[in-house]
Amino acid sequence: MTSTFEWPRDASIGDSFALEQWLATHGWEIDPTIFMAGASGPAVQVRRIGEAWRDGEAGLLILPGEVVQNDGERMRIVSGASTGTVSAAL
C-alpha cells in the first residue's frame, strides 16, 4: 500500500478519482462540503471516513502540488511546491 500521494497542479477528474481511491484504502475521504478552485488547480480537504464532521471542524487541506503521507494513523503534508517541508497534519 503506497503511503504517499502527490496531488498534482491542475488536477483532473481522473486525479480526483485516484485520490479518492488512495484515501479510501487508508480510511479517509474527500470532504464533499469543501471545494476550492485556484489558479494552480483545485484544493481538497480530507477527513476520516465515518467521522461526524460539523461546520468549522478542522480537516487537512491539500493544495495543488503537495504530497500527502499516511503513517497508518494520520495524514500529513510532507512537501509542497512552496514549502518543501511538513506544513500540516491531521
Tab-separated table of C-alpha atoms in Angstrom:
chain	number	residue	atom	x	y	z
A	1	MET	CA	0.000	0.000	0.000
A	2	THR	CA	1.528	3.323	-1.065
A	3	SER	CA	1.967	5.703	1.850
A	4	THR	CA	2.273	8.895	-0.207
A	5	PHE	CA	0.164	10.579	-2.859
A	6	GLU	CA	1.090	13.603	-4.951
A	7	TRP	CA	-1.856	15.924	-5.584
A	8	PRO	CA	-0.874	17.468	-8.927
A	9	ARG	CA	-1.268	21.017	-10.076
A	10	ASP	CA	-4.236	21.325	-12.461
A	11	ALA	CA	-5.668	18.022	-11.172
A	12	SER	CA	-8.157	16.323	-13.470
A	13	ILE	CA	-11.238	14.261	-12.691
A	14	GLY	CA	-9.042	11.173	-13.071
A	15	ASP	CA	-6.650	12.579	-10.451
A	16	SER	CA	-9.603	13.151	-8.108
A	17	PHE	CA	-10.740	9.559	-8.618
A	18	ALA	CA	-7.206	8.273	-7.911
A	19	LEU	CA	-7.009	10.382	-4.731
A	20	GLU	CA	-10.405	9.102	-3.562
A	21	GLN	CA	-9.277	5.505	-4.052
A	22	TRP	CA	-5.951	6.108	-2.280
A	23	LEU	CA	-7.651	7.838	0.657
A	24	ALA	CA	-10.240	5.044	0.981
A	25	THR	CA	-7.503	2.410	1.331
A	26	HIS	CA	-6.309	4.367	4.384
A	27	GLY	CA	-9.786	5.038	5.877
A	28	TRP	CA	-10.071	8.649	4.685
A	29	GLU	CA	-12.270	10.551	2.227
A	30	ILE	CA	-12.541	13.882	0.464
A	31	ASP	CA	-14.806	16.229	2.422
A	32	PRO	CA	-17.650	16.884	-0.061
A	33	THR	CA	-18.673	20.115	1.686
A	34	ILE	CA	-15.393	21.893	0.851
A	35	PHE	CA	-14.364	22.907	-2.675
A	36	MET	CA	-11.683	25.427	-3.535
A	37	ALA	CA	-10.612	26.294	-7.039
A	38	GLY	CA	-7.395	28.178	-7.602
A	39	ALA	CA	-5.088	29.312	-10.360
A	40	SER	CA	-2.950	26.162	-9.920
A	41	GLY	CA	-5.937	23.815	-9.737
A	42	PRO	CA	-8.345	22.562	-7.090
A	43	ALA	CA	-7.535	22.155	-3.409
A	44	VAL	CA	-9.224	19.336	-1.486
A	45	GLN	CA	-9.974	18.841	2.179
A	46	VAL	CA	-9.833	15.323	3.624
A	47	ARG	CA	-11.274	13.689	6.725
A	48	ARG	CA	-11.538	10.233	8.267
A	49	ILE	CA	-14.377	8.125	6.884
A	50	GLY	CA	-17.304	7.978	9.270
A	51	GLU	CA	-16.261	10.914	11.438
A	52	ALA	CA	-19.080	13.222	12.494
A	53	TRP	CA	-17.953	16.481	10.908
A	54	ARG	CA	-19.625	19.777	11.578
A	55	ASP	CA	-19.074	23.204	10.082
A	56	GLY	CA	-15.913	24.725	11.445
A	57	GLU	CA	-14.138	21.462	12.341
A	58	ALA	CA	-10.594	21.098	11.153
A	59	GLY	CA	-9.667	18.919	8.222
A	60	LEU	CA	-6.477	18.548	6.232
A	61	LEU	CA	-6.407	20.853	3.227
A	62	ILE	CA	-4.319	19.561	0.308
A	63	LEU	CA	-3.171	22.286	-2.079
A	64	PRO	CA	-2.108	21.741	-5.707
A	65	GLY	CA	1.446	20.388	-5.917
A	66	GLU	CA	1.533	18.988	-2.371
A	67	VAL	CA	2.486	15.445	-1.389
A	68	VAL	CA	0.393	13.754	1.292
A	69	GLN	CA	1.646	10.939	3.506
A	70	ASN	CA	-0.263	8.440	5.629
A	71	ASP	CA	1.662	6.971	8.556
A	72	GLY	CA	-1.040	4.458	9.451
A	73	GLU	CA	-2.895	6.788	11.812
A	74	ARG	CA	-2.892	10.247	10.301
A	75	MET	CA	-2.463	12.179	7.084
A	76	ARG	CA	0.101	14.928	6.731
A	77	ILE	CA	1.598	17.151	4.077
A	78	VAL	CA	5.229	16.164	3.577
A	79	SER	CA	6.177	18.516	0.759
A	80	GLY	CA	4.788	21.186	-1.425
A	81	ALA	CA	5.785	23.484	-4.206
A	82	SER	CA	6.307	26.400	-1.860
A	83	THR	CA	7.447	24.764	1.387
A	84	GLY	CA	9.288	21.529	0.770
A	85	THR	CA	8.589	20.594	4.404
A	86	VAL	CA	5.798	19.350	6.620
A	87	SER	CA	3.137	22.046	6.726
A	88	ALA	CA	0.143	20.367	8.340
A	89	ALA	CA	-1.057	17.101	9.834
A	90	LEU	CA	-4.380	15.566	10.839
